[in-house]
XYZ file of C-alpha atoms in Angstrom:
692
model
C -132.805 -18.085 123.621
C -135.219 -15.424 122.005
C -136.905 -12.952 124.136
C -140.508 -11.978 122.364
C -141.593 -8.443 122.962
C -145.337 -7.643 123.571
C -147.042 -7.951 120.366
C -148.853 -4.543 119.345
C -149.823 -2.645 116.120
C -146.458 -1.009 116.062
C -144.744 -4.305 115.971
C -145.907 -4.472 112.297
C -144.676 -1.074 111.390
C -141.282 -0.486 109.736
C -141.577 3.133 110.723
C -141.355 2.264 114.327
C -138.209 0.965 116.248
C -140.450 -1.706 117.749
C -141.156 -3.331 114.197
C -138.213 -2.259 111.921
C -135.603 -4.578 110.996
C -132.414 -3.517 112.987
C -130.025 -4.167 110.203
C -131.716 -1.916 107.660
C -133.651 0.355 109.858
C -137.044 -0.760 108.009
C -135.788 0.317 104.690
C -135.683 -3.381 103.064
C -132.570 -2.425 101.240
C -129.016 -1.980 101.979
C -126.572 0.243 99.739
C -123.641 -1.853 98.488
C -120.991 -1.643 96.033
C -122.230 -3.234 92.707
C -119.981 -5.476 90.663
C -121.536 -4.597 87.417
C -121.197 -0.819 88.171
C -117.502 -1.433 89.227
C -116.730 -3.278 85.970
C -119.309 -1.730 83.456
C -117.204 -2.709 80.440
C -115.734 -6.364 80.893
C -114.254 -6.307 77.576
C -111.431 -4.166 78.828
C -108.449 -5.444 80.528
C -107.257 -4.478 83.878
C -104.455 -2.388 82.427
C -107.101 -0.742 80.099
C -109.298 0.307 83.204
C -111.873 -2.456 83.616
C -112.218 -1.510 87.177
C -114.040 1.694 86.838
C -113.361 2.877 90.356
C -109.411 2.814 89.629
C -109.982 4.534 86.357
C -107.336 4.324 83.593
C -104.682 5.498 85.819
C -101.145 4.733 84.741
C -99.536 5.674 87.995
C -96.790 3.446 89.403
C -98.837 2.141 92.242
C -101.565 1.106 89.694
C -99.342 -0.759 87.508
C -97.224 -2.318 90.027
C -100.641 -3.509 91.942
C -102.084 -5.036 88.534
C -98.569 -6.605 87.558
C -98.238 -8.122 91.093
C -101.787 -9.534 91.162
C -101.051 -11.113 87.638
C -97.810 -12.759 89.042
C -99.533 -14.027 92.132
C -102.736 -15.342 90.401
C -100.936 -16.530 87.236
C -103.029 -14.304 84.640
C -102.397 -12.088 81.559
C -103.124 -8.442 82.741
C -103.837 -7.814 79.000
C -106.736 -10.292 78.809
C -110.200 -8.783 78.945
C -111.775 -8.971 82.561
C -114.618 -11.038 81.411
C -112.215 -13.924 80.019
C -110.471 -14.161 83.537
C -111.198 -17.304 85.531
C -114.149 -16.860 88.050
C -111.715 -17.509 91.083
C -109.490 -14.580 89.574
C -112.278 -12.045 89.475
C -113.522 -12.968 92.873
C -110.049 -12.601 94.469
C -109.674 -9.178 92.704
C -113.016 -7.736 93.819
C -113.065 -9.220 97.120
C -109.417 -9.438 98.464
C -107.003 -12.158 99.266
C -104.311 -13.177 101.810
C -101.446 -15.184 100.555
C -98.700 -16.827 102.539
C -95.855 -18.018 99.948
C -92.359 -18.997 101.409
C -92.672 -17.157 104.691
C -93.622 -14.096 102.766
C -97.278 -12.710 103.464
C -99.091 -10.955 100.505
C -102.209 -9.010 101.551
C -104.422 -7.544 98.785
C -107.421 -5.702 100.297
C -109.758 -6.133 97.106
C -111.753 -3.376 95.350
C -114.828 -3.726 97.297
C -113.531 -3.919 100.722
C -111.269 -1.144 100.016
C -114.032 1.120 99.009
C -116.270 0.104 101.862
C -113.643 1.037 104.283
C -112.987 4.530 102.423
C -116.763 5.078 102.357
C -117.176 4.473 106.318
C -113.970 6.504 107.088
C -114.396 9.561 104.771
C -115.774 12.930 105.733
C -115.965 14.258 102.405
C -119.399 14.545 100.881
C -118.060 14.654 97.404
C -115.955 11.568 97.999
C -119.104 9.683 99.162
C -121.109 10.886 96.134
C -118.464 9.691 93.906
C -118.369 6.217 95.515
C -122.080 6.130 95.641
C -121.772 5.823 91.643
C -120.709 2.336 92.035
C -123.202 1.433 94.655
C -126.746 0.041 94.275
C -129.590 -1.062 96.408
C -129.581 -4.722 97.442
C -132.215 -6.611 99.468
C -131.298 -6.678 103.334
C -130.114 -10.184 104.049
C -131.775 -10.170 107.546
C -135.387 -9.487 106.490
C -135.027 -10.271 102.746
C -136.368 -6.995 101.959
C -139.597 -7.171 104.281
C -138.449 -4.443 106.375
C -139.638 -5.985 109.660
C -137.890 -7.786 112.475
C -137.916 -11.511 112.564
C -140.474 -11.729 115.658
C -142.858 -9.596 113.745
C -142.400 -11.723 110.305
C -143.163 -14.927 112.464
C -146.660 -13.918 113.422
C -149.450 -15.587 111.053
C -153.082 -14.790 110.227
C -154.873 -17.777 108.495
C -151.335 -19.122 107.557
C -150.200 -15.660 106.186
C -147.463 -13.255 107.677
C -148.185 -9.537 107.107
C -145.589 -9.318 104.231
C -147.409 -12.195 102.438
C -150.566 -10.127 102.532
C -149.146 -6.787 101.630
C -147.137 -8.092 98.582
C -150.591 -8.985 97.034
C -152.008 -6.458 94.597
C -155.134 -4.861 95.801
C -157.504 -6.816 93.392
C -156.158 -9.980 94.837
C -156.497 -8.692 98.451
C -160.039 -7.790 97.861
C -160.759 -11.354 96.524
C -158.968 -12.852 99.564
C -160.765 -10.870 102.257
C -164.246 -11.337 100.470
C -163.749 -15.199 100.472
C -162.298 -15.242 104.066
C -164.576 -16.944 106.373
C -164.285 -16.447 110.207
C -166.912 -17.414 113.018
C -167.423 -17.378 116.644
C -164.546 -15.818 118.922
C -162.610 -15.048 115.733
C -165.278 -12.940 114.332
C -165.885 -10.906 117.452
C -162.164 -10.062 117.409
C -161.517 -9.076 113.860
C -165.152 -8.566 112.394
C -164.915 -4.752 112.591
C -161.378 -4.563 111.298
C -162.383 -6.710 108.299
C -165.130 -4.517 107.280
C -162.664 -1.627 107.538
C -160.120 -3.487 105.335
C -162.717 -4.414 102.780
C -164.034 -0.902 102.395
C -160.559 0.560 101.974
C -159.561 -1.781 99.319
C -162.768 -1.267 97.498
C -162.163 2.593 97.403
C -158.571 1.874 96.221
C -159.848 -0.570 93.480
C -162.434 1.855 92.387
C -160.247 4.650 91.594
C -158.099 2.447 89.357
C -154.982 1.438 91.248
C -156.272 -2.241 91.954
C -152.866 -3.289 90.199
C -150.539 -1.914 92.870
C -149.423 -3.701 96.075
C -149.846 -2.345 99.381
C -146.035 -2.790 99.926
C -145.050 -0.622 97.074
C -142.900 2.117 97.766
C -144.463 5.700 97.635
C -141.288 7.059 95.588
C -142.104 4.360 92.831
C -145.626 5.780 92.215
C -146.406 8.152 89.444
C -148.004 11.554 90.186
C -151.542 10.311 88.822
C -151.240 7.019 91.125
C -150.462 9.087 94.228
C -153.413 11.394 93.455
C -155.915 8.640 93.123
C -154.646 7.098 96.274
C -155.258 10.549 98.223
C -158.533 10.527 96.534
C -159.273 6.959 97.949
C -158.473 8.188 101.227
C -161.012 10.955 100.880
C -163.774 8.712 99.845
C -163.198 6.604 103.090
C -163.603 9.840 105.114
C -167.183 10.282 103.905
C -167.280 14.138 104.372
C -169.866 16.310 103.265
C -169.837 19.922 102.106
C -166.229 19.628 100.886
C -164.694 21.274 97.922
C -162.282 18.922 95.970
C -159.757 20.218 93.430
C -158.144 17.587 91.221
C -155.383 18.119 88.800
C -155.572 15.651 85.892
C -156.738 12.676 87.854
C -156.698 10.542 84.638
C -152.972 10.606 84.099
C -151.533 7.154 83.552
C -154.910 5.556 83.430
C -156.298 3.108 80.614
C -159.757 3.943 79.061
C -161.194 0.781 80.641
C -160.241 2.205 84.253
C -161.427 5.664 83.553
C -165.141 5.039 83.763
C -164.507 3.826 87.349
C -162.687 6.805 88.338
C -165.529 9.120 86.709
C -168.004 7.018 88.863
C -166.110 7.594 91.919
C -165.908 11.378 91.424
C -169.665 11.340 90.901
C -170.061 9.322 94.098
C -168.340 11.993 95.966
C -170.549 14.735 94.428
C -173.531 12.649 95.177
C -172.481 12.798 98.864
C -173.009 16.618 98.979
C -169.391 17.749 97.774
C -168.363 20.025 95.024
C -165.508 18.660 92.499
C -163.335 20.806 90.388
C -161.233 18.838 88.149
C -158.660 20.381 85.683
C -158.729 17.792 82.847
C -158.192 17.259 79.078
C -159.787 13.798 79.003
C -162.882 13.699 76.655
C -164.778 11.089 78.682
C -164.361 13.230 81.815
C -165.479 16.452 80.322
C -168.621 14.837 78.845
C -169.334 13.543 82.606
C -169.142 16.934 84.156
C -172.321 19.022 85.107
C -170.521 22.254 84.225
C -167.552 23.222 82.032
C -165.222 26.198 82.037
C -163.378 26.490 78.774
C -160.212 28.764 79.148
C -158.360 30.312 76.061
C -158.592 30.952 73.532
C -154.909 30.108 73.046
C -152.191 29.204 75.621
C -149.575 31.696 77.537
C -150.225 35.318 76.366
C -153.064 34.221 74.179
C -155.065 32.842 76.772
C -156.513 33.791 80.125
C -160.052 34.309 79.168
C -163.227 32.389 79.667
C -164.187 31.272 76.084
C -167.105 29.108 77.106
C -169.095 28.159 80.130
C -172.064 25.734 80.531
C -172.976 22.002 80.056
C -170.777 19.818 77.793
C -173.490 20.190 75.167
C -173.435 24.033 75.254
C -169.575 23.962 75.047
C -170.028 21.762 71.825
C -172.299 24.487 70.117
C -170.013 27.525 71.047
C -167.826 28.235 67.756
C -165.221 29.937 69.751
C -164.256 27.090 71.894
C -161.501 24.745 70.217
C -162.437 22.178 72.981
C -166.112 22.245 71.728
C -165.032 21.854 68.297
C -163.182 18.556 69.372
C -166.158 17.445 71.237
C -168.595 17.973 68.438
C -165.775 16.250 65.997
C -165.939 19.396 63.831
C -162.090 19.278 64.520
C -160.362 15.835 64.789
C -156.857 14.298 64.748
C -156.695 12.594 61.331
C -155.806 9.167 60.655
C -152.608 8.456 58.777
C -152.964 8.061 55.086
C -150.616 5.067 54.842
C -148.630 2.975 57.412
C -144.880 3.031 57.172
C -143.178 -0.237 55.908
C -140.140 0.615 58.223
C -136.357 -0.390 57.513
C -137.129 -4.117 57.631
C -134.875 -4.585 60.606
C -135.774 -4.798 64.172
C -134.623 -4.381 68.014
C -135.549 -7.583 69.840
C -135.638 -7.860 73.627
C -135.391 -11.459 74.705
C -136.802 -12.920 77.807
C -138.014 -9.740 79.533
C -138.643 -10.832 83.151
C -138.411 -7.742 85.363
C -141.182 -7.085 87.867
C -144.402 -8.681 86.391
C -143.114 -9.415 82.830
C -143.460 -13.128 82.036
C -140.155 -13.626 80.290
C -141.607 -12.283 76.849
C -139.734 -11.571 73.614
C -140.777 -8.302 72.248
C -139.956 -7.161 68.686
C -139.658 -3.409 67.984
C -139.643 -2.684 64.117
C -137.262 0.116 62.940
C -138.354 3.015 61.333
C -141.745 3.000 62.698
C -143.982 4.789 65.089
C -144.512 2.329 67.632
C -147.142 2.703 70.477
C -146.757 0.559 73.523
C -150.230 0.119 75.192
C -152.046 -1.737 77.972
C -154.126 -1.244 81.117
C -152.279 0.650 84.068
C -149.882 -1.877 85.645
C -149.427 -4.212 82.688
C -145.866 -3.840 82.349
C -145.364 -0.874 79.781
C -142.760 1.334 81.736
C -140.850 -1.782 83.048
C -140.392 -3.074 79.433
C -139.552 0.504 77.754
C -137.930 2.493 80.252
C -136.355 -0.073 82.580
C -135.247 -2.850 79.876
C -135.226 -1.256 76.395
C -133.896 2.284 77.276
C -131.366 1.328 80.071
C -130.270 -1.987 78.098
C -129.499 0.003 75.186
C -128.103 3.048 77.047
C -125.661 0.887 78.821
C -124.113 -0.343 75.645
C -124.274 2.692 73.250
C -123.758 5.614 75.835
C -121.890 3.490 78.531
C -124.699 4.399 80.953
C -124.010 3.334 84.554
C -127.763 2.575 85.282
C -128.716 -1.139 85.551
C -131.297 -2.386 82.855
C -134.140 -4.588 84.293
C -133.931 -8.578 83.879
C -133.613 -9.743 80.466
C -131.360 -12.386 78.369
C -130.316 -10.010 75.707
C -131.152 -7.028 73.238
C -130.478 -7.822 69.541
C -130.286 -5.337 66.639
C -128.577 -2.567 68.634
C -125.949 -2.118 66.045
C -128.777 -0.735 63.673
C -128.984 2.473 65.709
C -126.671 4.967 66.915
C -128.474 7.085 69.679
C -131.286 6.438 72.083
C -133.130 9.379 73.659
C -135.566 9.372 76.598
C -137.737 12.535 76.129
C -139.411 12.557 79.451
C -141.384 15.192 81.465
C -138.608 15.992 84.043
C -137.586 19.742 84.185
C -134.975 21.203 81.902
C -133.354 22.724 84.782
C -133.817 22.902 88.486
C -132.940 26.552 88.855
C -134.402 29.778 87.474
C -130.981 30.078 85.440
C -132.109 27.423 82.865
C -134.442 28.446 80.311
C -135.719 27.672 76.729
C -132.967 29.861 75.367
C -130.216 28.375 77.035
C -131.380 24.961 76.802
C -132.071 24.797 73.060
C -128.708 26.504 72.575
C -130.409 29.358 70.584
C -128.754 31.934 73.296
C -125.288 31.243 72.140
C -125.818 32.665 68.556
C -127.780 35.591 70.289
C -124.969 36.646 72.486
C -122.476 36.253 69.482
C -124.706 38.526 67.628
C -124.755 41.118 70.370
C -120.864 40.792 70.698
C -120.449 41.717 66.962
C -122.520 44.718 67.222
C -120.379 47.988 66.711
C -121.102 49.352 70.046
C -120.109 45.971 71.639
C -116.881 46.161 69.766
C -116.153 49.651 70.634
C -116.430 48.657 74.289
C -114.492 45.350 73.869
C -117.343 43.223 74.945
C -117.265 39.548 73.970
C -120.185 37.016 73.866
C -119.548 36.164 77.671
C -120.495 39.750 78.561
C -124.231 39.005 77.621
C -124.494 35.916 79.851
C -126.312 36.153 83.279
C -124.178 33.103 84.333
C -120.770 35.072 83.904
C -119.216 37.774 85.974
C -118.753 41.058 83.988
C -121.919 41.625 82.195
C -124.390 40.480 84.769
C -125.633 42.210 87.813
C -123.483 41.025 90.646
C -126.040 42.212 93.428
C -128.075 39.165 92.499
C -125.498 37.497 90.585
C -127.464 37.240 87.252
C -130.533 35.626 88.815
C -132.970 38.792 88.807
C -134.014 37.947 92.414
C -132.378 37.635 95.959
C -133.168 34.938 98.284
C -133.956 36.170 101.838
C -133.364 33.016 104.283
C -136.188 32.880 106.951
C -134.544 30.137 108.982
C -137.367 28.289 110.355
C -139.651 29.390 107.526
C -139.632 28.775 103.789
C -137.275 31.076 102.008
C -138.482 34.371 100.332
C -137.543 35.411 96.949
C -137.699 39.195 96.008
C -136.923 40.943 92.802
C -133.434 42.303 92.830
C -133.618 46.159 93.706
C -130.488 46.923 91.665
C -131.276 45.664 88.221
C -135.001 45.347 88.903
C -134.992 41.882 87.788
C -133.247 42.558 84.474
C -130.352 40.181 85.407
C -127.631 42.615 83.738
C -125.901 45.623 84.708
C -126.592 49.129 83.100
C -123.633 48.917 80.679
C -124.559 45.596 79.218
C -128.105 46.761 78.687
C -126.965 49.872 76.845
C -126.017 47.560 73.862
C -129.083 47.417 71.686
C -129.873 45.418 68.284
C -132.743 46.788 66.530
C -133.585 48.718 69.658
C -133.681 45.730 71.778
C -131.147 45.112 74.561
C -130.395 41.411 75.790
C -132.989 41.534 78.586
C -135.578 42.576 76.072
C -134.748 39.592 73.759
C -135.052 37.347 76.878
C -138.398 38.793 77.456
C -139.801 38.028 74.041
C -142.199 35.314 72.898
C -141.167 32.584 70.532
C -143.616 34.294 68.128
C -142.363 37.799 68.551
C -138.708 36.668 68.420
C -139.367 34.645 65.098
C -140.136 37.892 63.115
C -137.425 39.572 64.977
C -134.749 37.315 63.968
C -136.012 36.325 60.629
C -132.711 37.253 58.863
C -130.617 35.530 61.354
C -130.725 31.768 60.105
C -128.953 30.291 63.202
C -131.546 31.744 65.576
C -134.508 31.350 63.244
C -134.124 27.732 62.753
C -134.301 26.972 66.601
C -137.166 29.177 67.012
C -138.999 27.708 64.218
C -138.873 24.192 65.818
C -140.206 25.751 69.190
C -143.072 27.099 67.357
C -143.692 23.863 65.462
C -144.111 22.046 68.950
C -146.835 24.499 69.930
C -144.649 26.729 72.291
C -144.905 29.963 70.442
C -146.431 31.456 73.484
C -143.445 31.098 76.011
C -140.816 33.746 76.769
C -137.208 32.777 75.831
C -135.941 33.484 79.124
C -138.815 32.028 80.989
C -137.325 30.202 83.963
C -137.517 26.352 83.908
C -139.117 26.272 87.116
C -142.132 27.948 85.516
C -142.399 25.163 82.766
C -145.040 22.467 83.212
C -144.041 19.041 82.448
C -145.611 19.040 79.036
C -143.925 22.163 78.092
C -140.426 20.828 79.346
C -140.848 17.825 77.137
C -141.807 19.828 74.201
C -138.651 22.063 74.627
C -136.572 18.822 74.356
C -138.398 17.669 71.295
C -137.799 21.103 69.700
C -133.976 20.660 70.627
C -133.921 17.182 68.943
C -135.668 18.456 65.917
C -133.358 21.270 65.407
C -130.217 18.859 65.260
C -129.100 17.183 62.098
C -130.877 13.691 61.829
C -128.864 10.564 61.335
C -131.939 8.688 60.685
C -130.740 5.987 63.040
C -131.892 7.375 66.391
C -134.494 5.628 68.834
C -136.718 8.063 70.619
C -138.467 6.889 73.787
C -141.401 8.855 75.212
C -143.520 7.848 78.218
C -147.090 9.519 78.138
C -146.119 12.427 76.214
C -149.645 13.634 75.953
C -149.974 14.198 79.855
C -151.384 17.787 80.406
C -152.053 18.316 76.712
C -155.267 19.806 75.077
C -156.692 17.933 71.760
C -155.156 20.888 69.649
C -151.676 20.280 71.287
C -151.890 16.583 70.768
C -152.459 17.387 67.076
C -149.323 19.608 66.649
C -147.387 17.171 68.945
C -148.255 14.089 66.753
C -147.098 16.181 63.752
C -143.573 16.644 65.229
C -143.246 13.025 66.147
C -144.229 11.721 62.880
C -141.702 14.259 61.148
C -138.950 12.645 63.341
C -140.179 9.244 62.234
C -140.225 10.337 58.616
C -136.408 11.093 58.745
C -135.965 7.456 59.316
C -135.744 7.476 62.988
C -137.737 5.106 65.295
C -140.188 6.477 67.843
C -141.337 4.353 70.850
C -144.266 5.819 72.888
C -146.058 4.556 75.918
C -149.542 5.994 75.685
C -153.225 5.435 76.696
C -154.577 8.300 74.412
C -156.559 6.865 71.516
C -155.917 9.596 69.276
C -152.022 8.749 69.533
C -152.596 4.948 69.328
C -154.603 5.195 66.242
C -151.765 6.950 64.249
C -149.287 4.178 65.166
C -147.606 2.145 62.665
C -147.129 -0.797 65.025
C -148.771 -1.341 68.539
C -147.646 -3.678 71.105
C -150.364 -4.359 73.609
C -149.335 -5.620 77.150
C -151.810 -7.257 79.454
C -154.393 -8.603 79.644
C -154.592 -7.047 83.164
C -152.364 -5.046 85.494
C -149.945 -6.365 88.043
C -149.471 -10.191 88.275
C -152.513 -10.548 85.758
C -150.184 -8.691 83.115
C -146.850 -8.902 81.637
C -147.759 -10.631 78.419
C -148.153 -9.578 74.893
C -151.838 -9.659 74.300
C -151.701 -8.286 70.675
C -149.240 -6.531 68.323
C -149.616 -5.164 64.698
C -151.212 -2.312 63.122
C -154.317 -0.627 64.626
C -156.633 -2.751 62.309
C -154.952 -5.985 63.699
C -155.409 -4.975 67.309
C -159.191 -4.232 66.907
C -159.789 -7.648 65.573
C -158.246 -9.185 68.864
C -161.008 -9.613 71.467
C -158.637 -10.248 74.427
C -157.176 -6.835 73.857
C -158.844 -4.041 76.256
C -157.046 -1.314 74.032
C -158.341 -2.847 70.845
C -161.938 -2.709 72.046
C -161.689 0.960 72.721
C -159.654 1.604 69.566
C -162.374 0.082 67.490
C -164.952 2.831 68.372
C -162.297 5.353 67.650
C -161.570 3.981 64.090
C -165.034 3.147 63.262
C -166.187 6.731 64.241
C -163.395 8.185 61.964
C -164.274 5.760 59.275
C -168.017 6.754 59.407
C -167.115 10.521 59.164
C -165.038 9.747 56.334
C -167.839 7.999 54.397
C -170.181 10.632 55.216
C -168.131 13.232 53.829
C -167.660 11.051 50.728
C -171.347 10.743 50.253
C -171.944 14.681 50.578
C -169.166 15.241 48.189
C -170.771 12.896 45.792
C -174.260 14.299 45.978
C -172.937 17.867 45.298
C -171.223 16.630 42.219
C -174.312 14.896 40.916
C -176.509 18.101 41.533
C -173.917 20.166 39.853
């Protein structure tokens, strides 16, 4: 009794109503209330608030409901939720209908109650609150494949469309290259297969061969999305086009970098011009022409320091980039490797995504680099399992960790901090001064000035987020938004305060001739000498300068900071805190967007945190970072389904001896080069001594 529609290309598109699963509308997932989020701590009893959505309310209704359930189901309400019988837990969560001696007892159940309220409520705040206890589950109708049953029933050579798109690009290339069609079939699919093979080759050439075609765009990194767009352009075969790429090597292993460079060179050879903003050494050396901007960053930059071929840049003494290319400057190898605390965090049976049920040891008190080709499972292991698994235990985070059996050794650390490149704030109101906390002692300093005391000004008077001292025309933003309705909103400088954010009376209070606006407009370097006698402010400024942010302004809006700058502001904030020596820091590719010189300064800061007894776990492709690690965990050997295993682990010398490790083979060249230079320097010094 099924009516099959006409089969057309749109029947296989989950963005079309003709192909999309009718239950999930082609999303493949449904938002459902999650038992693990509803009961985040099963060691609590119902009376102590085991059901998070009920809270720890001691209202009459709450207590009466719990005691009535305990009487009906015969359990101790003081017993931890984890120790309750499975049947009892199920009835509490899903509801019950009981008929006892003619008296009906109805308990709606936690999940049905929340579902009903979620559908009935008209309050956005209530929906947002309820969604804290919901997670995405595969659609039961399409099993997460997003298409209607009729579309999934169509087979090509025994494969449905989801079976093909769930293969990674490298596997699909192999499948279609080995595919044999003849006669009538070849006439039908010949041209289509040629097109498929070409497009798959382009994607593989730009280094995303480990991705599946069914991968959601929202889960792609910036570098992956950029390389997919690049593959699209290659396929268009245009000539006379100017292509501009901003760091296309982000997230790419050294092994795959060569293919990306060859792809860019092929685009150039077709008659196009390629402009690449890049810090990667191999990409710079492959360029026909290099523009080196500097000499410093921020207010110290903005000049063309050098221009010409890579060889000419190397010979230019003014170019810091050239000094690193010619090896006059180099990131040094550590003199000794740390022995650590002798204790470890151990992730048991990690099996999320492509991880092959692996046991991974993270020795504490060390600088640990997690390496491997793109798509080998690094982010899944560190971000999805290690970080979320520990955060859910230590910080009671509600985020689900990836699949694993358990993590041992968590009691050896007291904090876990993920220092990512997300903005320090989403609005211009957030800035380095407010984020690091140095604006608080600055405001207290201003409120303690004689002029401020005379006027009765408190510290809040010098905040642009509080009414009283700020300009009320722009509410302390310094800019006003003009809504353009069908066009993007336009922001203009406030015509009352002229962008200074404070009212005239507040700006009349000055410290050493500077008002609060002047302070926010200072660079970190200028502020260091200005506040040299104020320890509370100076200490935080010194940490910002240490991470290489001496050029940024204290009040620079968060929206104007790059990802790397935001990450270093977070690092400076952590560096200024008193260390317990038991913190686990996690960083995912911290060198993104950083120059050789910036990487050198960043490594000094990271190693300083480890020297205090903390543990640093860094996901990284940059060989200058990897070579300074005390311990390396190399995943692979390939990306996607070909990865997810531990290829090698140990110190850098151990890694370069492993021939199966792609990272080890590239690291060997870097370490040998450093060793050779060291030996040469030693020989020169000896020769001079003999001559003397």
